[in-house]
């Protein structure tokens, strides 16, 4: 009698475990999409943002370049460099 | 009874093993993602060197013009050239911005030349950068040449903990000015 109960218990436990494993694998497969999104992967390739390639540096550089262009124009029109850079607010160098 | 407990334990073991395997896959994926992260060299440094050269040349032209106006003698005789060169070299030495630009990362035959040129700066200007033989009269005009010099620097990525590729940057520049005098007004042009 006990042996029969044990066999039935074993079968039930294996059946429950199988369902749990199937659920775990389903969560794993479906959850991989969420993990890919969380780590910034797009179609298997990690996308580098603008900081990684220095593009944000260029955004920071451009305003000063615009001021340098102003200085060049002023100098071409006859203004002295020191005065032109002061007027344009150009400070690098 | 013992066989039933064994079966239950085995079932639990399978569930735990599955969880462990999923954990291992997720963990190795995370590690792999960290390993392929990279950091690239910003092009900003190259743009800034080019801008600094523009600023240097604006100041250089200004200094040439003021030196020409202050020089004594008849254009373009040797006396005039010597006077002009003396005033120009003196003005250059007084301008820290021009001095720092020309000396920064200066190299000669693959070796750093910055310190040597800084110690003997006047000689570097008179005998190297603006060598006397490169200032000469040509068909009524004056040719004033800045010899080619080379800057060299190593550009590195911001985040060195990621995969990064340092870039060896070489930048060579020089210029030839053609100075003419039309009715007492000096005109400075270059190619």
mmCIF file of C-alpha atoms in Angstrom:
data_model
loop_
_atom_site.group_PDB
_atom_site.id
_atom_site.type_symbol
_atom_site.label_atom_id
_atom_site.label_comp_id
_atom_site.label_asym_id
_atom_site.label_seq_id
_atom_site.Cartn_x
_atom_site.Cartn_y
_atom_site.Cartn_z
ATOM 1 C CA UNK A 1 0.000 0.000 0.000
ATOM 2 C CA UNK A 2 2.801 2.334 1.079
ATOM 3 C CA UNK A 3 4.767 1.383 -1.989
ATOM 4 C CA UNK A 4 1.801 2.275 -4.219
ATOM 5 C CA UNK A 5 1.450 5.678 -2.464
ATOM 6 C CA UNK A 6 5.170 6.271 -2.971
ATOM 7 C CA UNK A 7 4.960 5.495 -6.674
ATOM 8 C CA UNK A 8 1.902 7.761 -7.112
ATOM 9 C CA UNK A 9 3.665 10.517 -5.088
ATOM 10 C CA UNK A 10 6.742 10.134 -7.264
ATOM 11 C CA UNK A 11 4.712 10.356 -10.467
ATOM 12 C CA UNK A 12 2.857 13.449 -9.190
ATOM 13 C CA UNK A 13 6.149 15.086 -8.098
ATOM 14 C CA UNK A 14 7.744 14.388 -11.492
ATOM 15 C CA UNK A 15 4.653 15.735 -13.276
ATOM 16 C CA UNK A 16 4.665 18.937 -11.156
ATOM 17 C CA UNK A 17 8.409 19.335 -11.640
ATOM 18 C CA UNK A 18 8.016 18.952 -15.411
ATOM 19 C CA UNK A 19 5.384 21.711 -15.463
ATOM 20 C CA UNK A 20 7.611 23.954 -13.299
ATOM 21 C CA UNK A 21 10.591 23.352 -15.617
ATOM 22 C CA UNK A 22 8.464 24.143 -18.685
ATOM 23 C CA UNK A 23 7.327 27.373 -16.973
ATOM 24 C CA UNK A 24 10.923 28.299 -16.083
ATOM 25 C CA UNK A 25 12.065 27.735 -19.679
ATOM 26 C CA UNK A 26 9.120 29.745 -21.028
ATOM 27 C CA UNK A 27 9.978 32.636 -18.695
ATOM 28 C CA UNK A 28 13.630 32.311 -19.763
ATOM 29 C CA UNK A 29 12.841 32.464 -23.490
ATOM 30 C CA UNK A 30 10.306 35.302 -23.195
ATOM 31 C CA UNK A 31 12.443 37.144 -20.639
ATOM 32 C CA UNK A 32 15.490 37.166 -22.942
ATOM 33 C CA UNK A 33 13.765 39.885 -24.986
ATOM 34 C CA UNK A 34 13.468 42.059 -21.878
ATOM 35 C CA UNK A 35 17.139 41.463 -20.973
ATOM 36 C CA UNK A 36 18.236 42.401 -24.518
ATOM 37 C CA UNK A 37 16.283 45.638 -24.253
ATOM 38 C CA UNK A 38 17.693 46.386 -20.800
ATOM 39 C CA UNK A 39 21.293 45.949 -22.034
ATOM 40 C CA UNK A 40 20.740 48.054 -25.189
ATOM 41 C CA UNK A 41 21.153 45.273 -27.717
ATOM 42 C CA UNK A 42 19.483 45.800 -31.093
ATOM 43 C CA UNK A 43 19.303 42.811 -33.474
ATOM 44 C CA UNK A 44 22.190 41.082 -31.738
ATOM 45 C CA UNK A 45 24.533 44.067 -31.886
ATOM 46 C CA UNK A 46 25.172 46.379 -28.956
ATOM 47 C CA UNK A 47 24.487 49.936 -30.099
ATOM 48 C CA UNK A 48 27.079 52.501 -28.968
ATOM 49 C CA UNK A 49 25.648 55.798 -27.807
ATOM 50 C CA UNK A 50 27.070 59.224 -28.716
ATOM 51 C CA UNK A 51 29.363 59.264 -25.669
ATOM 52 C CA UNK A 52 31.115 56.088 -26.849
ATOM 53 C CA UNK A 53 32.229 57.586 -30.148
ATOM 54 C CA UNK A 54 32.866 61.120 -28.958
ATOM 55 C CA UNK A 55 29.969 62.739 -30.806
ATOM 56 C CA UNK A 56 28.889 64.558 -27.647
ATOM 57 C CA UNK A 57 32.396 66.108 -27.618
ATOM 58 C CA UNK A 58 31.696 67.580 -31.036
ATOM 59 C CA UNK A 59 28.429 69.111 -29.823
ATOM 60 C CA UNK A 60 30.474 70.805 -27.103
ATOM 61 C CA UNK A 61 33.116 71.902 -29.623
ATOM 62 C CA UNK A 62 30.777 73.459 -32.197
ATOM 63 C CA UNK A 63 29.819 76.675 -30.316
ATOM 64 C CA UNK A 64 33.494 77.579 -29.923
ATOM 65 C CA UNK A 65 34.118 76.835 -33.592
ATOM 66 C CA UNK A 66 31.287 79.220 -34.483
ATOM 67 C CA UNK A 67 33.025 81.899 -32.409
ATOM 68 C CA UNK A 68 36.320 81.201 -34.228
ATOM 69 C CA UNK A 69 34.567 81.709 -37.569
ATOM 70 C CA UNK A 70 33.325 85.085 -36.281
ATOM 71 C CA UNK A 71 36.910 85.959 -35.336
ATOM 72 C CA UNK A 72 38.161 85.005 -38.824
ATOM 73 C CA UNK A 73 35.541 87.176 -40.495
ATOM 74 C CA UNK A 74 36.357 90.145 -38.231
ATOM 75 C CA UNK A 75 40.111 89.765 -38.850
ATOM 76 C CA UNK A 76 39.497 89.641 -42.607
ATOM 77 C CA UNK A 77 37.559 92.891 -42.267
ATOM 78 C CA UNK A 78 40.575 94.498 -40.610
ATOM 79 C CA UNK A 79 39.972 94.035 -36.884
ATOM 80 C CA UNK A 80 42.983 92.989 -34.817
ATOM 81 C CA UNK A 81 42.946 89.370 -33.647
ATOM 82 C CA UNK A 82 42.952 90.182 -29.929
ATOM 83 C CA UNK A 83 39.999 92.535 -30.287
ATOM 84 C CA UNK A 84 38.102 90.197 -32.621
ATOM 85 C CA UNK A 85 38.473 87.228 -30.267
ATOM 86 C CA UNK A 86 37.374 89.341 -27.316
ATOM 87 C CA UNK A 87 34.301 90.566 -29.190
ATOM 88 C CA UNK A 88 33.373 87.040 -30.310
ATOM 89 C CA UNK A 89 34.116 85.513 -26.895
ATOM 90 C CA UNK A 90 36.650 83.096 -28.377
ATOM 91 C CA UNK A 91 38.963 81.873 -25.647
ATOM 92 C CA UNK A 92 40.829 78.725 -26.728
ATOM 93 C CA UNK A 93 44.536 78.656 -27.341
ATOM 94 C CA UNK B 1 8.265 4.901 0.630
ATOM 95 C CA UNK B 2 11.952 5.456 0.183
ATOM 96 C CA UNK B 3 11.546 5.187 -3.622
ATOM 97 C CA UNK B 4 8.800 7.899 -3.540
ATOM 98 C CA UNK B 5 11.050 10.285 -1.585
ATOM 99 C CA UNK B 6 13.864 9.625 -3.997
ATOM 100 C CA UNK B 7 11.551 10.511 -6.884
ATOM 101 C CA UNK B 8 10.456 13.744 -5.164
ATOM 102 C CA UNK B 9 14.067 14.691 -4.493
ATOM 103 C CA UNK B 10 14.967 13.984 -8.106
ATOM 104 C CA UNK B 11 12.102 16.220 -9.287
ATOM 105 C CA UNK B 12 13.285 19.064 -7.071
ATOM 106 C CA UNK B 13 16.838 18.474 -8.279
ATOM 107 C CA UNK B 14 15.715 18.859 -11.908
ATOM 108 C CA UNK B 15 13.934 22.149 -11.154
ATOM 109 C CA UNK B 16 16.973 23.547 -9.332
ATOM 110 C CA UNK B 17 19.302 22.360 -12.105
ATOM 111 C CA UNK B 18 17.113 24.116 -14.702
ATOM 112 C CA UNK B 19 17.190 27.342 -12.682
ATOM 113 C CA UNK B 20 20.958 27.044 -12.303
ATOM 114 C CA UNK B 21 21.441 26.513 -16.051
ATOM 115 C CA UNK B 22 19.247 29.537 -16.846
ATOM 116 C CA UNK B 23 21.322 31.583 -14.370
ATOM 117 C CA UNK B 24 24.568 30.444 -16.000
ATOM 118 C CA UNK B 25 23.295 31.420 -19.473
ATOM 119 C CA UNK B 26 22.152 34.885 -18.264
ATOM 120 C CA UNK B 27 25.420 35.410 -16.358
ATOM 121 C CA UNK B 28 27.653 34.480 -19.292
ATOM 122 C CA UNK B 29 25.569 36.710 -21.561
ATOM 123 C CA UNK B 30 26.078 39.676 -19.215
ATOM 124 C CA UNK B 31 29.831 39.029 -19.012
ATOM 125 C CA UNK B 32 30.032 38.744 -22.796
ATOM 126 C CA UNK B 33 28.190 42.053 -23.238
ATOM 127 C CA UNK B 34 30.640 43.785 -20.884
ATOM 128 C CA UNK B 35 33.582 42.348 -22.834
ATOM 129 C CA UNK B 36 32.425 43.672 -26.204
ATOM 130 C CA UNK B 37 31.807 47.220 -24.957
ATOM 131 C CA UNK B 38 34.250 49.632 -26.499
ATOM 132 C CA UNK B 39 35.258 53.243 -26.335
ATOM 133 C CA UNK B 40 36.447 55.129 -29.407
ATOM 134 C CA UNK B 41 38.811 58.079 -29.785
ATOM 135 C CA UNK B 42 37.027 61.394 -30.091
ATOM 136 C CA UNK B 43 37.831 63.422 -33.237
ATOM 137 C CA UNK B 44 37.660 66.626 -31.154
ATOM 138 C CA UNK B 45 41.435 66.743 -30.588
ATOM 139 C CA UNK B 46 42.121 66.788 -34.338
ATOM 140 C CA UNK B 47 39.626 69.609 -34.898
ATOM 141 C CA UNK B 48 41.120 71.619 -32.064
ATOM 142 C CA UNK B 49 44.670 71.279 -33.440
ATOM 143 C CA UNK B 50 43.407 72.538 -36.806
ATOM 144 C CA UNK B 51 41.612 75.464 -35.135
ATOM 145 C CA UNK B 52 44.714 76.291 -33.114
ATOM 146 C CA UNK B 53 46.717 76.386 -36.346
ATOM 147 C CA UNK B 54 44.158 78.813 -37.822
ATOM 148 C CA UNK B 55 44.490 81.049 -34.753
ATOM 149 C CA UNK B 56 48.281 80.814 -34.950
ATOM 150 C CA UNK B 57 48.287 81.816 -38.614
ATOM 151 C CA UNK B 58 45.918 84.748 -38.004
ATOM 152 C CA UNK B 59 48.322 86.042 -35.374
ATOM 153 C CA UNK B 60 51.332 85.277 -37.578
ATOM 154 C CA UNK B 61 49.969 87.332 -40.481
ATOM 155 C CA UNK B 62 49.189 90.168 -38.075
ATOM 156 C CA UNK B 63 52.738 90.007 -36.714
ATOM 157 C CA UNK B 64 54.233 89.928 -40.217
ATOM 158 C CA UNK B 65 52.259 93.050 -41.175
ATOM 159 C CA UNK B 66 53.200 94.968 -38.042
ATOM 160 C CA UNK B 67 56.862 93.907 -38.406
ATOM 161 C CA UNK B 68 56.897 95.058 -42.051
ATOM 162 C CA UNK B 69 55.518 98.452 -41.048
ATOM 163 C CA UNK B 70 58.128 98.812 -38.290
ATOM 164 C CA UNK B 71 61.110 97.588 -40.345
ATOM 165 C CA UNK B 72 63.736 100.051 -41.513
ATOM 166 C CA UNK B 73 65.404 100.172 -44.918
ATOM 167 C CA UNK B 74 64.177 99.927 -48.463
ATOM 168 C CA UNK B 75 61.889 97.037 -49.368
ATOM 169 C CA UNK B 76 63.078 94.365 -50.243
ATOM 170 C CA UNK B 77 66.805 94.997 -49.651
ATOM 171 C CA UNK B 78 68.866 92.852 -47.291
ATOM 172 C CA UNK B 79 68.852 95.614 -44.663
ATOM 173 C CA UNK B 80 65.055 95.652 -44.748
ATOM 174 C CA UNK B 81 64.896 91.848 -44.542
ATOM 175 C CA UNK B 82 67.245 91.772 -41.528
ATOM 176 C CA UNK B 83 65.268 94.493 -39.771
ATOM 177 C CA UNK B 84 61.950 92.811 -40.544
ATOM 178 C CA UNK B 85 63.162 89.406 -39.360
ATOM 179 C CA UNK B 86 64.552 90.841 -36.118
ATOM 180 C CA UNK B 87 61.272 92.577 -35.269
ATOM 181 C CA UNK B 88 59.230 89.525 -36.256
ATOM 182 C CA UNK B 89 61.303 87.090 -34.186
ATOM 183 C CA UNK B 90 61.157 89.408 -31.168
ATOM 184 C CA UNK B 91 57.358 89.744 -31.534
ATOM 185 C CA UNK B 92 56.995 85.986 -31.826
ATOM 186 C CA UNK B 93 59.021 85.379 -28.663
ATOM 187 C CA UNK B 94 56.809 87.835 -26.772
ATOM 188 C CA UNK B 95 53.602 86.047 -27.810
ATOM 189 C CA UNK B 96 53.029 83.129 -25.415
ATOM 190 C CA UNK B 97 50.035 81.818 -27.320
ATOM 191 C CA UNK B 98 52.008 81.440 -30.569
ATOM 192 C CA UNK B 99 54.996 80.045 -28.694
ATOM 193 C CA UNK B 100 52.951 77.416 -26.850
ATOM 194 C CA UNK B 101 51.163 76.306 -29.999
ATOM 195 C CA UNK B 102 54.297 75.824 -32.060
ATOM 196 C CA UNK B 103 56.123 73.977 -29.272
ATOM 197 C CA UNK B 104 53.319 71.689 -28.103
ATOM 198 C CA UNK B 105 53.908 68.038 -29.183
ATOM 199 C CA UNK B 106 56.660 69.157 -31.549
ATOM 200 C CA UNK B 107 58.689 66.256 -32.981
ATOM 201 C CA UNK B 108 61.743 65.944 -35.172
ATOM 202 C CA UNK B 109 62.707 62.669 -36.867
ATOM 203 C CA UNK B 110 60.295 60.754 -34.667
ATOM 204 C CA UNK B 111 61.624 62.153 -31.377
ATOM 205 C CA UNK B 112 60.067 64.775 -29.143
ATOM 206 C CA UNK B 113 61.666 68.140 -29.841
ATOM 207 C CA UNK B 114 59.487 70.264 -27.564
ATOM 208 C CA UNK B 115 61.890 70.630 -24.634
ATOM 209 C CA UNK B 116 64.996 71.179 -26.782
ATOM 210 C CA UNK B 117 63.236 73.883 -28.810
ATOM 211 C CA UNK B 118 61.879 75.549 -25.655
ATOM 212 C CA UNK B 119 65.354 75.790 -24.087
ATOM 213 C CA UNK B 120 66.848 77.358 -27.211
ATOM 214 C CA UNK B 121 63.738 79.027 -28.543
ATOM 215 C CA UNK B 122 65.362 81.964 -30.315
ATOM 216 C CA UNK B 123 67.750 79.651 -32.163
ATOM 217 C CA UNK B 124 64.837 77.413 -33.069
ATOM 218 C CA UNK B 125 63.001 80.377 -34.609
ATOM 219 C CA UNK B 126 65.960 81.972 -36.372
ATOM 220 C CA UNK B 127 67.677 78.799 -37.501
ATOM 221 C CA UNK B 128 64.786 76.351 -37.856
ATOM 222 C CA UNK B 129 61.237 77.571 -38.144
ATOM 223 C CA UNK B 130 62.019 80.803 -40.000
ATOM 224 C CA UNK B 131 65.483 80.002 -41.346
ATOM 225 C CA UNK B 132 67.207 83.011 -42.850
ATOM 226 C CA UNK B 133 67.799 81.221 -46.151
ATOM 227 C CA UNK B 134 64.030 80.806 -46.542
ATOM 228 C CA UNK B 135 63.489 84.590 -46.429
ATOM 229 C CA UNK B 136 64.499 86.005 -49.792
ATOM 230 C CA UNK B 137 63.746 88.589 -52.422
ATOM 231 C CA UNK B 138 62.052 87.255 -55.524
ATOM 232 C CA UNK B 139 61.124 89.489 -58.457
ATOM 233 C CA UNK B 140 60.508 92.580 -56.348
ATOM 234 C CA UNK B 141 58.543 90.585 -53.749
ATOM 235 C CA UNK B 142 59.685 89.110 -50.478
ATOM 236 C CA UNK B 143 59.243 85.399 -49.845
ATOM 237 C CA UNK B 144 58.919 84.622 -46.153
ATOM 238 C CA UNK B 145 58.649 80.930 -45.338
ATOM 239 C CA UNK B 146 57.724 79.050 -42.193
ATOM 240 C CA UNK B 147 59.462 75.684 -42.485
ATOM 241 C CA UNK B 148 57.424 72.507 -42.195
ATOM 242 C CA UNK B 149 57.215 71.221 -38.651
ATOM 243 C CA UNK B 150 55.561 68.124 -37.341
ATOM 244 C CA UNK B 151 53.420 67.585 -34.283
ATOM 245 C CA UNK B 152 52.822 64.123 -32.928
ATOM 246 C CA UNK B 153 50.483 63.011 -30.194
ATOM 247 C CA UNK B 154 48.744 59.875 -29.034
ATOM 248 C CA UNK B 155 44.961 60.132 -28.962
ATOM 249 C CA UNK B 156 43.351 57.823 -26.438
ATOM 250 C CA UNK B 157 39.765 56.872 -25.702
ATOM 251 C CA UNK B 158 38.023 58.307 -22.647
ATOM 252 C CA UNK B 159 37.190 54.975 -21.017
ATOM 253 C CA UNK B 160 40.269 52.783 -20.968
ATOM 254 C CA UNK B 161 38.466 49.975 -19.088
ATOM 255 C CA UNK B 162 36.617 49.125 -22.317
ATOM 256 C CA UNK B 163 38.113 47.913 -25.597
ATOM 257 C CA UNK B 164 39.860 50.960 -27.077
ATOM 258 C CA UNK B 165 42.257 51.740 -29.897
ATOM 259 C CA UNK B 166 44.769 54.571 -29.308
ATOM 260 C CA UNK B 167 45.517 56.592 -32.429
ATOM 261 C CA UNK B 168 48.950 58.023 -33.243
ATOM 262 C CA UNK B 169 48.276 61.468 -34.735
ATOM 263 C CA UNK B 170 50.831 63.202 -36.952
ATOM 264 C CA UNK B 171 50.226 66.736 -38.126
ATOM 265 C CA UNK B 172 52.695 68.488 -40.439
ATOM 266 C CA UNK B 173 52.335 72.077 -41.491
ATOM 267 C CA UNK B 174 54.275 74.963 -42.989
ATOM 268 C CA UNK B 175 53.518 78.020 -45.106
ATOM 269 C CA UNK B 176 55.115 80.344 -47.642
ATOM 270 C CA UNK B 177 54.120 83.996 -47.583
ATOM 271 C CA UNK B 178 54.552 86.289 -50.563
ATOM 272 C CA UNK B 179 54.952 89.893 -49.463
ATOM 273 C CA UNK B 180 54.527 92.670 -51.977
ATOM 274 C CA UNK B 181 54.687 96.433 -51.596
ATOM 275 C CA UNK B 182 52.273 98.487 -53.683
ATOM 276 C CA UNK B 183 52.749 102.243 -53.197
ATOM 277 C CA UNK B 184 53.993 101.843 -49.628
ATOM 278 C CA UNK B 185 51.240 99.406 -48.618
ATOM 279 C CA UNK B 186 52.346 95.882 -47.762
ATOM 280 C CA UNK B 187 50.261 93.014 -48.962
ATOM 281 C CA UNK B 188 50.739 89.537 -47.519
ATOM 282 C CA UNK B 189 49.437 86.576 -49.509
ATOM 283 C CA UNK B 190 49.958 82.815 -49.383
ATOM 284 C CA UNK B 191 49.000 79.783 -51.414
#
